[in-house]
Coordinates of C-alpha atoms and ligand atoms in Angstrom, one line a residue:
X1 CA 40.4 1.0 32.8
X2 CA 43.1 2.1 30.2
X3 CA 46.7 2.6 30.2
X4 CA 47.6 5.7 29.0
X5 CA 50.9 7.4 28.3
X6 CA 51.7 11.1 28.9
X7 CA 55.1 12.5 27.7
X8 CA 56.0 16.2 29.0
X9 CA 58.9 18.1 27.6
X10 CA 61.1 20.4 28.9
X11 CA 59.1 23.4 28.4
X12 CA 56.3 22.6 30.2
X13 CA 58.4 21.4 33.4
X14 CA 60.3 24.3 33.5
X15 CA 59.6 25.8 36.9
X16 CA 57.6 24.4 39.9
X17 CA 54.8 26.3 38.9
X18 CA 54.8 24.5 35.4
X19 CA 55.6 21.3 37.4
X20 CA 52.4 21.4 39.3
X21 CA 50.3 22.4 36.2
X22 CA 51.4 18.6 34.8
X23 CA 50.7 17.3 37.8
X24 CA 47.1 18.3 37.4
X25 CA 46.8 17.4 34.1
X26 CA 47.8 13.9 35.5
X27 CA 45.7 13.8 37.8
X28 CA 42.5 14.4 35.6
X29 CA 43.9 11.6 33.2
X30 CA 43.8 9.6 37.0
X31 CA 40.4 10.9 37.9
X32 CA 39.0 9.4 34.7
X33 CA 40.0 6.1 36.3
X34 CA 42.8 5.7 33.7
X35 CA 46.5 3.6 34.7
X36 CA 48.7 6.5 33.5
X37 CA 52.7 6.2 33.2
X38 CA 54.6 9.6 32.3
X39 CA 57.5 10.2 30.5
X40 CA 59.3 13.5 31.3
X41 CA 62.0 15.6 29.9
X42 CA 64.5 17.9 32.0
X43 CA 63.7 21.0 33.2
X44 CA 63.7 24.2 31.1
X45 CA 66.9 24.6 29.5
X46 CA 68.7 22.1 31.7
X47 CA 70.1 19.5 29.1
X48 CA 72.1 22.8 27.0
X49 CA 73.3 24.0 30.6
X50 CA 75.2 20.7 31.2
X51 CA 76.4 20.8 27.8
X52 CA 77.9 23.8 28.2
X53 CA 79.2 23.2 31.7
X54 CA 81.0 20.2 30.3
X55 CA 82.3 22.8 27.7
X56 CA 83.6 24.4 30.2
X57 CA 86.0 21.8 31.7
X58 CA 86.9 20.2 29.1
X59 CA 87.3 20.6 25.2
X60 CA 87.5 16.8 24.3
X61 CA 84.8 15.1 23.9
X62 CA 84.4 11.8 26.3
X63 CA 80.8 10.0 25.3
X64 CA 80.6 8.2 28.3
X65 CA 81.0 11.0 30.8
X66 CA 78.5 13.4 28.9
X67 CA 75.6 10.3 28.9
X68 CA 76.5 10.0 32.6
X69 CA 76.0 14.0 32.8
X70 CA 73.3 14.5 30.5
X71 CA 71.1 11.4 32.5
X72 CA 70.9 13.8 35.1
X73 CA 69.1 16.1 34.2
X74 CA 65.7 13.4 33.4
X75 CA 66.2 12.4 37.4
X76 CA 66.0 16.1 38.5
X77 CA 62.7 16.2 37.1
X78 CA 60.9 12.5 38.0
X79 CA 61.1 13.2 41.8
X80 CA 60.1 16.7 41.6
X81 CA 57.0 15.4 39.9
X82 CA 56.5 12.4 41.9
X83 CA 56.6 15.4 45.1
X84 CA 54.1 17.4 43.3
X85 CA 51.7 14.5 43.0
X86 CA 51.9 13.7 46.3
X87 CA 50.7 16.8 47.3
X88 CA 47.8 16.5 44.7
X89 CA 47.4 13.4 47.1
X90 CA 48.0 10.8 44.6
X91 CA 51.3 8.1 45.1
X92 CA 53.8 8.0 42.9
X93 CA 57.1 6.6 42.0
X94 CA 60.0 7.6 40.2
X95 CA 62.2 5.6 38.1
X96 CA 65.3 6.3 35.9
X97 CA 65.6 4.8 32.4
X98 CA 67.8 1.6 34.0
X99 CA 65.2 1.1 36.8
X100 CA 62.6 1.3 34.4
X101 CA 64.3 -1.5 32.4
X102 CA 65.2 0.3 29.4
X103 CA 67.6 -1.7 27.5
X104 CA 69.5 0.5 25.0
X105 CA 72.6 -0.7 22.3
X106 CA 75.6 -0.1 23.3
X107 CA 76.1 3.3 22.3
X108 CA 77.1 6.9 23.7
X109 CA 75.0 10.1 22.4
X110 CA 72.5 8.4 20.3
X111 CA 71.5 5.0 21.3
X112 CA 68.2 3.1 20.2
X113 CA 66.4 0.9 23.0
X114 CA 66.6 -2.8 21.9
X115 CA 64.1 -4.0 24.6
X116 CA 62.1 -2.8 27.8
X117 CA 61.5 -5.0 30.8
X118 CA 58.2 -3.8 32.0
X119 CA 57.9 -5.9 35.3
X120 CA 58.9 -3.3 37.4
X121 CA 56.5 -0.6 36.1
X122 CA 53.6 -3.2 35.8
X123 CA 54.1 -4.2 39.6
X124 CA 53.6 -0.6 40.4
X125 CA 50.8 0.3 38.5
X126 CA 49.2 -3.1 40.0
X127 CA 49.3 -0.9 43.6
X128 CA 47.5 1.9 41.9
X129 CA 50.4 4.4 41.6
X130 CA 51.4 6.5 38.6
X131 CA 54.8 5.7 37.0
X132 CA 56.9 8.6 36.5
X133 CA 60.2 7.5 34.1
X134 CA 62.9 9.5 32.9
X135 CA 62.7 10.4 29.1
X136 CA 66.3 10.0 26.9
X137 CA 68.2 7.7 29.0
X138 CA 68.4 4.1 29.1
X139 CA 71.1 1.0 30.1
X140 CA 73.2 -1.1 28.4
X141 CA 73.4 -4.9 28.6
X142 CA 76.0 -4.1 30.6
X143 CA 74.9 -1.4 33.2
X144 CA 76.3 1.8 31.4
X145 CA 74.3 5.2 31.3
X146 CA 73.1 6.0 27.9
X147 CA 71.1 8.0 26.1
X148 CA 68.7 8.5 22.9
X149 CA 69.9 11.9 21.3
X150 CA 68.6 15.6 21.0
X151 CA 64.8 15.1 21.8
X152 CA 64.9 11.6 22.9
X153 CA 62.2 11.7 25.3
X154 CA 59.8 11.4 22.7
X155 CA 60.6 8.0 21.7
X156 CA 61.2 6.9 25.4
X157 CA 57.3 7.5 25.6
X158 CA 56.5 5.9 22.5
X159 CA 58.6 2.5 23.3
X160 CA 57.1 2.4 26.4
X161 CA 53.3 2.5 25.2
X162 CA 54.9 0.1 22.5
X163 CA 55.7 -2.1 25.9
X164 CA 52.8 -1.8 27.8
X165 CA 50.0 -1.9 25.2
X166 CA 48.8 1.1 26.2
X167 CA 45.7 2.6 24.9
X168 CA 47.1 6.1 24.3
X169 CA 50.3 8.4 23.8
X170 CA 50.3 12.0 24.2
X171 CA 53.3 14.0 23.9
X172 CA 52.4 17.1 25.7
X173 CA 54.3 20.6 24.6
X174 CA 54.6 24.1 24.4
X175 CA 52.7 23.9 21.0
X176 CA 49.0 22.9 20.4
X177 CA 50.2 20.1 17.5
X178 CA 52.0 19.6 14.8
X179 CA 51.5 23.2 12.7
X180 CA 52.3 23.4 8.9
X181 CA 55.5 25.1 9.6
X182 CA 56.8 26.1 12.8
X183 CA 54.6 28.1 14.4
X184 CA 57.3 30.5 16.3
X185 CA 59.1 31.6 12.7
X186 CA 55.6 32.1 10.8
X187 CA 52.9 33.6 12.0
X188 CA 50.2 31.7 9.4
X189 CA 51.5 28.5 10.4
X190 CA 48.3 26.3 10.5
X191 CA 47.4 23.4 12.9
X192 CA 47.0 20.0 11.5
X193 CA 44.0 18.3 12.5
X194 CA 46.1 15.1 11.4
X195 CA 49.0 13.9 9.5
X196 CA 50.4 10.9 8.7
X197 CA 53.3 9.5 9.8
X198 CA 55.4 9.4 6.6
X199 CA 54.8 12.9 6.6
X200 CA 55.8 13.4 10.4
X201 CA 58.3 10.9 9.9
X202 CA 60.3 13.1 6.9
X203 CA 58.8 16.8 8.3
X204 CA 60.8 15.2 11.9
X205 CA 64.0 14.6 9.7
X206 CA 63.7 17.8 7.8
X207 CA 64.0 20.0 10.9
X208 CA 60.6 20.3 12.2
X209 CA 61.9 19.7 16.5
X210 CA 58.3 19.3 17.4
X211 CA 59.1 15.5 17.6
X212 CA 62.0 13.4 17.7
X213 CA 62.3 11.4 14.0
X214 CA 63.2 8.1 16.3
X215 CA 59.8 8.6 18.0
X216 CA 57.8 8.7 14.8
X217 CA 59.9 6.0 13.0
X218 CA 58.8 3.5 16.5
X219 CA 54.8 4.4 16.5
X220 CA 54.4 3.8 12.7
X221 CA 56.2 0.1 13.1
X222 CA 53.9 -0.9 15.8
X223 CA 50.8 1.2 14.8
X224 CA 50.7 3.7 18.1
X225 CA 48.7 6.2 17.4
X226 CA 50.1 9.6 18.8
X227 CA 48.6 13.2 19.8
X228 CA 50.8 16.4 19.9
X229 CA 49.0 18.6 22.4
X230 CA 49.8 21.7 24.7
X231 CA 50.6 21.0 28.1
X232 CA 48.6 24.4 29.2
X233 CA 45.7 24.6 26.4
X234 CA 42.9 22.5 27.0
X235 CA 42.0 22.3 23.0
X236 CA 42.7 19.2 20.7
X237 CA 46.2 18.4 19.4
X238 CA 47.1 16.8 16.0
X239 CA 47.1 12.9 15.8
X240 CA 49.2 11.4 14.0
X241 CA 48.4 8.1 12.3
X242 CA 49.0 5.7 9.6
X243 CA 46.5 7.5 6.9
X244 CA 45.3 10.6 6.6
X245 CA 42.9 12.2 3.9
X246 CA 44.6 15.7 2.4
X247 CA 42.8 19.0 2.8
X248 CA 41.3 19.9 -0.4
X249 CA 43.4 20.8 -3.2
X250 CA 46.6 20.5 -1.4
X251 CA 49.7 18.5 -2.2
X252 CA 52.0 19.8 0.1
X253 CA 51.3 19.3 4.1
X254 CA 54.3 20.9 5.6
X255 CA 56.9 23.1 5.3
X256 CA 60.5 22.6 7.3
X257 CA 63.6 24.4 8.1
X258 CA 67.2 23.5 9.5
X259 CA 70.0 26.0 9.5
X260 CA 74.1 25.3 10.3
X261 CA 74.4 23.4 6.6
X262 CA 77.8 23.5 5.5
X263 CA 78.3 22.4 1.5
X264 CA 82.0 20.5 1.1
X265 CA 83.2 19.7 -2.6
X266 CA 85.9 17.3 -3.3
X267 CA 87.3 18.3 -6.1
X268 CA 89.3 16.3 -8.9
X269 CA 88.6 12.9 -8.0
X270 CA 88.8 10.4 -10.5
X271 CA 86.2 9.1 -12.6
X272 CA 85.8 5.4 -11.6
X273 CA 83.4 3.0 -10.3
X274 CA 84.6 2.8 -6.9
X275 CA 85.3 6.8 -6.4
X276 CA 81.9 7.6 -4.8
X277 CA 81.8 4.4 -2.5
X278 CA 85.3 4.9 -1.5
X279 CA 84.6 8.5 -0.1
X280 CA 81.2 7.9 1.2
X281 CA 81.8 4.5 2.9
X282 CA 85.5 6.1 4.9
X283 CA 82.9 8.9 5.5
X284 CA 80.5 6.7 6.8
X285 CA 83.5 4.2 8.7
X286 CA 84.3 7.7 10.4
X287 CA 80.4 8.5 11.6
X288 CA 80.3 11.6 9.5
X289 CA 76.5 12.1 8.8
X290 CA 76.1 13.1 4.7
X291 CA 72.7 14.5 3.6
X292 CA 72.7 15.5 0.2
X293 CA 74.7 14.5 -2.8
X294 CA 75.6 16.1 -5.6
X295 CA 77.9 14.8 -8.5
X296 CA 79.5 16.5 -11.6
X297 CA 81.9 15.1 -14.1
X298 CA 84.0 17.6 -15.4
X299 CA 85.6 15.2 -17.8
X300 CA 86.0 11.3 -19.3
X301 CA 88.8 11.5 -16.1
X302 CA 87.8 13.4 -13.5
X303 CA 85.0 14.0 -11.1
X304 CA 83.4 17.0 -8.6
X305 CA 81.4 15.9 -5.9
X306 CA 79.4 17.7 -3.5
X307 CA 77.9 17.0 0.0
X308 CA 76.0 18.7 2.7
X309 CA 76.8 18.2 6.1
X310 CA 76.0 20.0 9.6
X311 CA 78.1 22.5 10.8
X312 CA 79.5 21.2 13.7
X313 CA 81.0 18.7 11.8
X314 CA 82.9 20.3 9.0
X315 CA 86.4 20.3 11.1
X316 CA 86.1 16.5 11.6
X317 CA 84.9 15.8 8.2
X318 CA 88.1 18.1 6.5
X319 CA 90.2 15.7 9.3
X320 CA 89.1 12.7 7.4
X321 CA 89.5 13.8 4.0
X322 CA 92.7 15.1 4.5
X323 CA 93.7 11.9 6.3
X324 CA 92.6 9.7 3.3
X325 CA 94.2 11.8 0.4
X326 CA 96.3 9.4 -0.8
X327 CA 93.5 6.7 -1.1
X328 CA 90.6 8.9 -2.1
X329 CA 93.1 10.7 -5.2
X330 CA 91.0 14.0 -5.0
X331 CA 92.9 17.5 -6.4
X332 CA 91.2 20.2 -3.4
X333 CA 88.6 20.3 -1.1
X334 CA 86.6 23.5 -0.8
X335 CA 83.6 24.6 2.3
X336 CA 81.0 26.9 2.8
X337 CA 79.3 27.6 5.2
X338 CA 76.3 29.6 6.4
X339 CA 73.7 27.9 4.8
X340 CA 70.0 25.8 5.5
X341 CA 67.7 23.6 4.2
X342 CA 64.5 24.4 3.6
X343 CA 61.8 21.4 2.3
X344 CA 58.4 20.9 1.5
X345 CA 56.9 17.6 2.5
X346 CA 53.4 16.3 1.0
X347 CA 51.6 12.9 0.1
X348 CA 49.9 14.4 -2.3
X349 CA 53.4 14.9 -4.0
X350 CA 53.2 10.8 -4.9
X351 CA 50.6 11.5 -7.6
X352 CA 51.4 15.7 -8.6
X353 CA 53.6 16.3 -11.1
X354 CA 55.2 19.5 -10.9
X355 CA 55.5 20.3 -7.4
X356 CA 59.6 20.6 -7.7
X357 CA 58.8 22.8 -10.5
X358 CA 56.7 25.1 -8.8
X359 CA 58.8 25.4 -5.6
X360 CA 61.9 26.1 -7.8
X361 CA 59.6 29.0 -9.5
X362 CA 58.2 30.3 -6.4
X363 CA 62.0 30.7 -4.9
X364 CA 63.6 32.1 -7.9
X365 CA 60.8 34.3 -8.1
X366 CA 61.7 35.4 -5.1
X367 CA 65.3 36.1 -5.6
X368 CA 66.4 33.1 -3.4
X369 CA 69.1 31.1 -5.3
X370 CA 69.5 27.4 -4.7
X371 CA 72.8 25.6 -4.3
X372 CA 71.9 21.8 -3.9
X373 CA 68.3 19.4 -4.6
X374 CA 67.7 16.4 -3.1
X375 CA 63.8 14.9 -3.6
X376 CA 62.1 11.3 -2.4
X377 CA 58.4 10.4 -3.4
X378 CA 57.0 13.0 -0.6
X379 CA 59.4 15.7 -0.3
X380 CA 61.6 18.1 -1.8
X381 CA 64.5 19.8 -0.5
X382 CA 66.6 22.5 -1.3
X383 CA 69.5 24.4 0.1
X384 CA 69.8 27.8 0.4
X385 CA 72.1 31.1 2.1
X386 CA 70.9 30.9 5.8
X387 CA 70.2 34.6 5.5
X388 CA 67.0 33.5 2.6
X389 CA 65.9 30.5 5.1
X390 CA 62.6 32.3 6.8
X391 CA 61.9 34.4 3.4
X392 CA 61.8 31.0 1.7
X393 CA 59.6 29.1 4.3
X394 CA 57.0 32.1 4.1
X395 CA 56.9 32.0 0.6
X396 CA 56.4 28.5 0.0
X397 CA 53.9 28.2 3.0
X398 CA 51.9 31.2 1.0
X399 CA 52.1 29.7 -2.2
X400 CA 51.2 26.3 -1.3
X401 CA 48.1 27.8 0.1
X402 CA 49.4 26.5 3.8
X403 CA 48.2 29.3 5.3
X404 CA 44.8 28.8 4.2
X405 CA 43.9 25.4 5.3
X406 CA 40.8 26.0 7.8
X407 CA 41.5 26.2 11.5
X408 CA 39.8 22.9 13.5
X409 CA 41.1 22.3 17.0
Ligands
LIG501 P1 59.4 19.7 24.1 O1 60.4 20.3 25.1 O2 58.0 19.7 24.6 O3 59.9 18.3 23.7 P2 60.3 20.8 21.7 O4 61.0 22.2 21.8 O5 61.2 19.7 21.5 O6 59.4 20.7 22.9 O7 59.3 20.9 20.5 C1 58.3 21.9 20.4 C2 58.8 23.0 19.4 O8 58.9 22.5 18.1 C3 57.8 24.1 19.3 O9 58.1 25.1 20.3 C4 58.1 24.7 17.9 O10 59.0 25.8 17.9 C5 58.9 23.6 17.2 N1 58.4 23.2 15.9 C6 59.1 23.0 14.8 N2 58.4 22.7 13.7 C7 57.1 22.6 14.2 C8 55.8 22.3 13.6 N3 55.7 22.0 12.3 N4 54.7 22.3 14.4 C9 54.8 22.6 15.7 N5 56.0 22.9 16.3 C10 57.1 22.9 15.6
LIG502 N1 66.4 16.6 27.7 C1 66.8 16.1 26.4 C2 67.0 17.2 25.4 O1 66.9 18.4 25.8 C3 65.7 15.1 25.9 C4 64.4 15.6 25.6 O2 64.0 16.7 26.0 O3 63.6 15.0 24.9 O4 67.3 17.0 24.3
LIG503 MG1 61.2 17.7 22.1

């Protein structure tokens, strides 16, 4: 008998009717005589809708609260599923991310899980029932509410085959697998077969929502071997693994996309040793997330430099540089909004010269000018005006023959 872990997002949970197709898709993981533990997310849209009802009370932001808010939403879901398999006639039992034992740091928004004590779930699964635990939420050393980030349910399931040795994880979705670019933005998007997880791993971070980057980052440390699949389809997903061989001919595996890029320059800062890691570590001191980096000298004296940042946090970003003028010595600070990134990720970049060359060709030959670079051994990104984001995906997908890679399921 195996242990295996299914993970269902919001999508698939989204009414009962949804709710009781993943009850069935449990219960043939049961039939098989498989030990199955599920993950879940909340329903539908649920997690934006409590976002914006806290929006509505309240424009300052209190971490705590919102955790304690957000948490909700996971526990909805658990004992609706736990009903629904009860009525399949199978027992079941619900537990949130603290009864479940999931230890998180002690942060608010975006905590990691530092250790899971499995006892509970074990004892359980001893009496033959399935485990249903919320996704995104865990507990602090010291009993408070937290949880994981945007997508967090992912990695919930992940630590949790981590825990339990399970034999399996499937993260169940409203996709089929992982696709070479989002599937719902371009229509030739193909489905991988397989990729590994470097190339999840950066495609996760580049934009690419199908999986949380956390999620990825966890089953590549201790070797879990994942499958995207749909929760409705019956077909094959795309496992993701350690290695993977490349298509034929191909270099680049993905292509991803993120929008709400804001570019900030500091201008007129001097030209010293310690300028960049003054402003990037009282950027840093102040949680301010900086993607790429650009610097220009425009003299022996002086210095520009550049950074990318998402959009929502422009205003406290502008706070903190104007807060540390005196110490940073910068002239002016210019913004601009209303762009994205758009990146191309490949393995088969490691040992291809060229590739940056030929994505810069294929987007100026299509009119789409680029404001900042930023590369690593497998990928290159660049940013662009939001309004050229889907024009450049398609053509980059086209050009490095993405669209051609043969269908397998
Ligand atoms: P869930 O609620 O199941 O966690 P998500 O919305 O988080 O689902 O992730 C699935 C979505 O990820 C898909 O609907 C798709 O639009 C998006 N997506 C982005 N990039 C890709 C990709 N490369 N392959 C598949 N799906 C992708
Ligand atoms: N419900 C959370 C979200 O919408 C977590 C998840 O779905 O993974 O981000
Ligand atoms: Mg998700």
């Amino acid at each position: 008998m195996a242990l295996i872990v299914q993970k269902f997002g919001g999508t698939s949970l989204s009414d009962p009717e949804r709710i009781l197709n993943v009850a069935e898709r449990i219960s043939a993981e049961k039939m098989k005589g498989n030990d199955c533990v599920v993950v879940v997310s909340a329903m539908g849209k649920t997690t934006d809708q409590l976002i914006s009802l806290a929006k509505d009370v309240s424009n300052q932001v209190n971490k705590r609260e919102m955790d304690m808010l957000l948490s909700t939403g996971e526990q909805v879901t658990i004992a609706l599923l736990s009903m629904a398999l009860s009525q399949n006639g199978w027992e079941a039992a619900s537990f949130t991310g603290w009864q479940a034992g999931i230890i998180t740091e002690p942060v608010h928004g975006n905590a990691r899980i530092l250790n899971i004590h499995t006892e509970k779930i074990r004892e359980q699964l001893n009496k033959g029932k399935i485990v249903i635990v919320a996704g995104f939420q865990g507990v602090t050393e010291d009993g408070e509410i937290t949880t994981l980030g945007r997508g967090g349910s992912d990695t919930t399931a992940v630590a949790l085959s981590t825990a339990l040795k399970a034999s399996k994880c499937d993260i169940y979705t409203d996709v089929t697998g992982v696709y070479t670019t989002d599937p719902r933005h371009v229509k030739e998007a193909q489905k991988l077969a397989a990729i590994s997880y470097d190339e999840m791993l950066e495609l996760a971070h580049l934009g690419a929502g199908v999986l949380h980057p956390r999620a990825v980052e966890f089953a590549k440390n201790h070797n879990v071997t994942l499958e995207v699949r749909s929760s409705i389809e019956k077909e094959r997903g795309t496992i993701i693994k350690e290695e993977v061989t490349m298509e034929q001919n191909l270099v680049v595996r993905g292509v991803a996309f993120e929008d709400e890029i804001t570019r900030v320059t500091v201008f007129g800062l001097p030209n010293c040793l310690t300028s960049l890691s003054t402003i990037f570590s009282t950027l840093a001191k102040n949680n301010i997330d900086v993607d790429i980096i650009i610097q220009s000298m425009t003299s022996k004296e002086i210095t520009d430099i550049s950074f990318s940042i998402k959009n929502d946090t422009l205003k406290e970003t502008l706070n903190v540089l104007e807060k540390n003028k005196d110490l940073l010595k910068y002239d002016h600070i210019e913004s601009e909004t209303g762009l994205a990134k758009v990146s191309i990720v490949g393995s088969g970049m490691v040992s291809n010269p060229g590739v940056a060359a030929e994505m810069f060709t294929v987007l100026s030959n299509n009119g789409i000018e680029i404001r900042m670079v930023s590369t690593s051994e497998i990928k290159i990104s660049t940013v662009v005006n939001q309004q050229q984001m889907l024009p450049a995906v398609n053509a980059l997908h086209k050009a490095f023959k993405l669209s051609a890679i043969p269908i397998r399921s």
